């Protein structure tokens, strides 16, 4: 009887040792597995046309009589607005900025090279989604010269404002490219890609495609993902 009890006890101990052994092995394998990882980056890029443009049309008038200068400013502004509205730009897309006046008579340090008493800087600004129309009118600005307006173009700002529409597709593309990089690394190291440990989406950037085409934007995002590696 005692012998049977001893045999049973020994068997239980043996089974317990086997279970403990498997548990320890699984734990060790799990630790080793978690120590193996690869960090990859997935890039997604896309060229898109700008869908918003801000176009300042600036000019200056100098003279000795403020009343005369004021009348010329009104005439010029009317000519510019007429040029714009008659060519597809709506009134609500045009803003006439307040004039900036320089009074040389009140400047005790005025230069003798400035021969007028007053100078007024004026700007008429177009803000519109009609990017192609603005590009067309930029090539026709000489028509304003014929009207006697010596204009200058300040910085024309092209923007892309529909980022949220393309974000999901670009994030998916960046993630796919990151996985492809991880798969290649795993193949080269004779291992397999496991679960994701961490993932971070980089900030989106929107830049000019190049300096000669500011109306074409390059949208870019980089996702960084850390994968576990398995044998």
CSV table of C-alpha atoms in Angstrom, one decimal:
chain,number,residue,atom,x,y,z
A,1,UNK,CA,0.0,0.0,0.0
A,2,UNK,CA,2.7,2.3,1.0
A,3,UNK,CA,4.6,1.4,-2.2
A,4,UNK,CA,1.6,2.4,-4.3
A,5,UNK,CA,1.4,5.7,-2.6
A,6,UNK,CA,5.1,6.3,-3.2
A,7,UNK,CA,4.6,5.5,-6.9
A,8,UNK,CA,1.7,7.9,-7.2
A,9,UNK,CA,3.6,10.6,-5.4
A,10,UNK,CA,6.6,10.1,-7.6
A,11,UNK,CA,4.4,10.2,-10.7
A,12,UNK,CA,2.8,13.5,-9.6
A,13,UNK,CA,6.2,15.0,-8.9
A,14,UNK,CA,7.4,13.9,-12.3
A,15,UNK,CA,4.3,15.4,-14.0
A,16,UNK,CA,4.7,18.6,-12.0
A,17,UNK,CA,8.4,18.9,-13.1
A,18,UNK,CA,7.4,18.4,-16.7
A,19,UNK,CA,4.8,21.2,-16.4
A,20,UNK,CA,7.2,23.5,-14.7
A,21,UNK,CA,9.8,22.8,-17.4
A,22,UNK,CA,7.4,23.6,-20.2
A,23,UNK,CA,6.3,26.8,-18.3
A,24,UNK,CA,9.9,27.9,-17.8
A,25,UNK,CA,10.7,27.2,-21.4
A,26,UNK,CA,7.7,29.2,-22.6
A,27,UNK,CA,8.7,32.1,-20.4
A,28,UNK,CA,12.3,32.0,-21.5
A,29,UNK,CA,11.2,31.8,-25.2
A,30,UNK,CA,8.8,34.7,-24.6
A,31,UNK,CA,11.5,36.9,-23.1
A,32,UNK,CA,13.9,36.0,-25.9
A,33,UNK,CA,11.1,36.7,-28.4
A,34,UNK,CA,10.4,40.1,-26.9
A,35,UNK,CA,14.0,41.1,-27.0
A,36,UNK,CA,14.0,40.6,-30.8
A,37,UNK,CA,12.4,43.5,-32.6
A,38,UNK,CA,12.9,45.6,-35.7
A,39,UNK,CA,12.1,49.3,-36.2
A,40,UNK,CA,11.0,50.3,-39.7
A,41,UNK,CA,9.7,53.5,-41.3
A,42,UNK,CA,7.2,53.7,-44.0
A,43,UNK,CA,7.0,56.7,-46.3
A,44,UNK,CA,4.0,57.9,-48.3
A,45,UNK,CA,4.3,60.8,-50.7
A,46,UNK,CA,1.8,62.4,-53.0
A,47,UNK,CA,1.7,65.4,-55.4
A,48,UNK,CA,-1.5,67.4,-55.3
A,49,UNK,CA,-2.6,70.7,-56.9
A,50,UNK,CA,-3.0,73.7,-54.6
A,51,UNK,CA,-6.7,74.5,-54.1
A,52,UNK,CA,-6.4,78.0,-52.5
A,53,UNK,CA,-4.3,81.0,-53.5
A,54,UNK,CA,-3.7,84.4,-52.0
A,55,UNK,CA,-2.6,87.0,-54.6
A,56,UNK,CA,-1.6,90.5,-53.5
A,57,UNK,CA,-1.5,93.1,-56.2
A,58,UNK,CA,0.5,96.0,-54.8
A,59,UNK,CA,1.4,99.5,-56.2
A,60,UNK,CA,2.6,102.8,-55.0
A,61,UNK,CA,1.8,106.4,-55.8
A,62,UNK,CA,3.8,109.5,-54.8
A,63,UNK,CA,3.0,113.2,-55.1
A,64,UNK,CA,2.7,116.5,-53.3
A,65,UNK,CA,-1.0,116.8,-53.1
A,66,UNK,CA,-2.9,114.3,-50.9
A,67,UNK,CA,-6.2,115.0,-52.6
A,68,UNK,CA,-4.9,114.2,-56.0
A,69,UNK,CA,-3.1,111.1,-54.7
A,70,UNK,CA,-6.3,109.9,-53.0
A,71,UNK,CA,-8.3,110.3,-56.3
A,72,UNK,CA,-5.7,108.2,-58.2
A,73,UNK,CA,-5.8,105.5,-55.5
A,74,UNK,CA,-9.5,105.2,-55.9
A,75,UNK,CA,-9.2,105.1,-59.7
A,76,UNK,CA,-6.5,102.4,-59.6
A,77,UNK,CA,-8.4,100.3,-57.1
A,78,UNK,CA,-11.5,100.5,-59.3
A,79,UNK,CA,-9.5,99.5,-62.4
A,80,UNK,CA,-7.9,96.5,-60.6
A,81,UNK,CA,-11.3,95.3,-59.3
A,82,UNK,CA,-12.9,95.6,-62.7
A,83,UNK,CA,-10.0,93.7,-64.3
A,84,UNK,CA,-10.5,90.9,-61.7
A,85,UNK,CA,-14.3,90.7,-61.7
A,86,UNK,CA,-14.6,90.9,-65.5
A,87,UNK,CA,-12.3,87.8,-65.7
A,88,UNK,CA,-14.0,85.4,-63.3
A,89,UNK,CA,-13.0,86.6,-59.9
A,90,UNK,CA,-16.0,87.4,-57.7
A,91,UNK,CA,-16.3,90.5,-55.5
A,92,UNK,CA,-16.3,88.5,-52.3
A,93,UNK,CA,-12.9,87.1,-53.3
A,94,UNK,CA,-11.4,90.5,-53.4
A,95,UNK,CA,-10.3,92.8,-50.6
A,96,UNK,CA,-9.0,96.3,-50.9
A,97,UNK,CA,-6.6,96.9,-48.1
A,98,UNK,CA,-6.3,100.3,-46.4
A,99,UNK,CA,-3.5,102.4,-47.9
A,100,UNK,CA,-0.3,102.9,-46.1
A,101,UNK,CA,0.8,106.5,-46.2
A,102,UNK,CA,4.2,108.0,-45.8
A,103,UNK,CA,4.4,111.7,-45.0
A,104,UNK,CA,7.9,113.0,-45.9
A,105,UNK,CA,7.0,116.5,-44.6
A,106,UNK,CA,6.8,115.2,-41.0
A,107,UNK,CA,10.1,113.3,-41.2
A,108,UNK,CA,12.9,115.6,-40.0
A,109,UNK,CA,15.5,113.0,-41.3
A,110,UNK,CA,14.0,112.8,-44.8
A,111,UNK,CA,16.4,112.2,-47.7
A,112,UNK,CA,16.8,114.8,-50.3
A,113,UNK,CA,16.5,112.0,-52.9
A,114,UNK,CA,12.8,111.7,-52.1
A,115,UNK,CA,11.3,114.5,-54.1
A,116,UNK,CA,7.7,114.2,-53.1
A,117,UNK,CA,5.8,115.1,-50.0
A,118,UNK,CA,3.7,112.0,-49.8
A,119,UNK,CA,3.9,108.3,-50.8
A,120,UNK,CA,1.0,105.8,-50.6
A,121,UNK,CA,1.3,102.0,-50.8
A,122,UNK,CA,-1.8,100.1,-51.8
A,123,UNK,CA,-2.7,96.5,-52.0
A,124,UNK,CA,-5.7,94.7,-53.6
A,125,UNK,CA,-5.7,91.1,-52.5
A,126,UNK,CA,-7.4,88.1,-54.1
A,127,UNK,CA,-8.1,85.0,-52.0
A,128,UNK,CA,-9.8,82.3,-54.0
A,129,UNK,CA,-10.0,78.6,-54.8
A,130,UNK,CA,-9.8,79.4,-58.5
A,131,UNK,CA,-6.1,78.6,-58.7
A,132,UNK,CA,-6.1,78.1,-62.5
A,133,UNK,CA,-7.9,81.3,-63.0
A,134,UNK,CA,-5.4,83.3,-61.0
A,135,UNK,CA,-2.5,81.6,-62.9
A,136,UNK,CA,-4.2,82.8,-66.1
A,137,UNK,CA,-4.6,86.3,-64.9
A,138,UNK,CA,-1.0,86.5,-63.7
A,139,UNK,CA,0.0,86.1,-67.4
A,140,UNK,CA,-2.4,89.0,-68.3
A,141,UNK,CA,-1.3,91.6,-65.8
A,142,UNK,CA,0.2,93.7,-68.6
A,143,UNK,CA,-3.3,94.8,-69.1
A,144,UNK,CA,-3.0,96.7,-65.9
A,145,UNK,CA,0.1,98.4,-67.1
A,146,UNK,CA,-1.9,99.7,-70.1
A,147,UNK,CA,-4.3,101.3,-67.5
A,148,UNK,CA,-1.3,103.2,-66.0
A,149,UNK,CA,-0.9,101.0,-62.9
A,150,UNK,CA,2.7,100.1,-62.1
A,151,UNK,CA,1.9,97.1,-59.9
A,152,UNK,CA,4.2,94.6,-58.2
A,153,UNK,CA,3.4,91.1,-57.1
A,154,UNK,CA,4.2,90.4,-53.5
A,155,UNK,CA,4.6,86.8,-52.4
A,156,UNK,CA,1.8,84.7,-54.0
A,157,UNK,CA,0.8,82.0,-51.5
A,158,UNK,CA,-0.5,78.7,-52.8
A,159,UNK,CA,-2.0,76.3,-50.3
A,160,UNK,CA,-3.5,72.8,-50.1
A,161,UNK,CA,-6.3,72.6,-47.6
A,162,UNK,CA,-7.8,69.2,-48.3
A,163,UNK,CA,-5.3,67.2,-46.2
A,164,UNK,CA,-8.0,65.4,-44.2
A,165,UNK,CA,-9.4,63.9,-47.5
A,166,UNK,CA,-6.2,62.1,-48.3
A,167,UNK,CA,-4.9,61.4,-44.8
A,168,UNK,CA,-6.4,57.9,-44.3
A,169,UNK,CA,-5.1,56.6,-47.7
A,170,UNK,CA,-1.6,58.0,-47.1
A,171,UNK,CA,-1.4,56.6,-43.5
A,172,UNK,CA,-2.5,53.1,-44.9
A,173,UNK,CA,0.2,53.4,-47.6
A,174,UNK,CA,2.9,54.4,-45.1
A,175,UNK,CA,1.9,51.5,-42.9
A,176,UNK,CA,2.0,49.1,-45.8
A,177,UNK,CA,5.5,50.3,-46.8
A,178,UNK,CA,6.7,49.9,-43.3
A,179,UNK,CA,5.4,46.3,-43.2
A,180,UNK,CA,7.2,45.6,-46.5
A,181,UNK,CA,10.4,46.8,-45.0
A,182,UNK,CA,9.9,44.7,-41.9
A,183,UNK,CA,9.2,41.6,-44.1
A,184,UNK,CA,12.4,42.2,-46.0
A,185,UNK,CA,14.4,42.5,-42.9
A,186,UNK,CA,12.9,39.4,-41.4
A,187,UNK,CA,13.6,37.4,-44.6
A,188,UNK,CA,17.2,38.6,-44.6
A,189,UNK,CA,17.6,37.5,-40.9
A,190,UNK,CA,15.7,34.2,-41.4
A,191,UNK,CA,12.9,35.2,-39.0
A,192,UNK,CA,9.3,36.2,-39.2
A,193,UNK,CA,7.5,39.4,-38.4
A,194,UNK,CA,5.3,39.2,-35.3
A,195,UNK,CA,2.9,41.6,-33.7
A,196,UNK,CA,3.4,45.4,-33.6
A,197,UNK,CA,5.1,46.6,-30.4
A,198,UNK,CA,4.7,50.3,-30.9
A,199,UNK,CA,3.6,52.5,-33.8
A,200,UNK,CA,3.8,56.3,-34.3
A,201,UNK,CA,2.6,58.4,-37.1
A,202,UNK,CA,4.8,61.2,-38.1
A,203,UNK,CA,3.5,64.7,-38.8
A,204,UNK,CA,2.3,65.5,-42.3
A,205,UNK,CA,4.3,68.0,-44.2
A,206,UNK,CA,3.1,70.1,-47.2
A,207,UNK,CA,5.8,71.7,-49.3
A,208,UNK,CA,6.2,73.1,-52.8
A,209,UNK,CA,7.0,70.4,-55.3
A,210,UNK,CA,9.8,72.7,-56.5
A,211,UNK,CA,10.5,76.4,-56.7
A,212,UNK,CA,9.2,76.8,-60.2
A,213,UNK,CA,5.8,75.2,-59.5
A,214,UNK,CA,4.6,76.5,-56.2
A,215,UNK,CA,1.0,75.6,-57.2
A,216,UNK,CA,1.9,71.9,-57.0
A,217,UNK,CA,2.3,70.6,-53.5
A,218,UNK,CA,4.1,67.6,-52.2
A,219,UNK,CA,2.4,65.9,-49.2
A,220,UNK,CA,4.6,63.6,-47.1
A,221,UNK,CA,4.2,61.4,-44.0
A,222,UNK,CA,6.5,58.9,-42.4
A,223,UNK,CA,5.1,56.2,-40.0
A,224,UNK,CA,7.5,54.5,-37.5
A,225,UNK,CA,6.6,51.0,-36.4
A,226,UNK,CA,8.3,48.5,-34.1
A,227,UNK,CA,7.6,44.9,-34.9
A,228,UNK,CA,8.5,41.8,-32.8
A,229,UNK,CA,10.5,39.2,-34.6
A,230,UNK,CA,9.8,35.5,-34.4
A,231,UNK,CA,11.8,32.4,-35.3
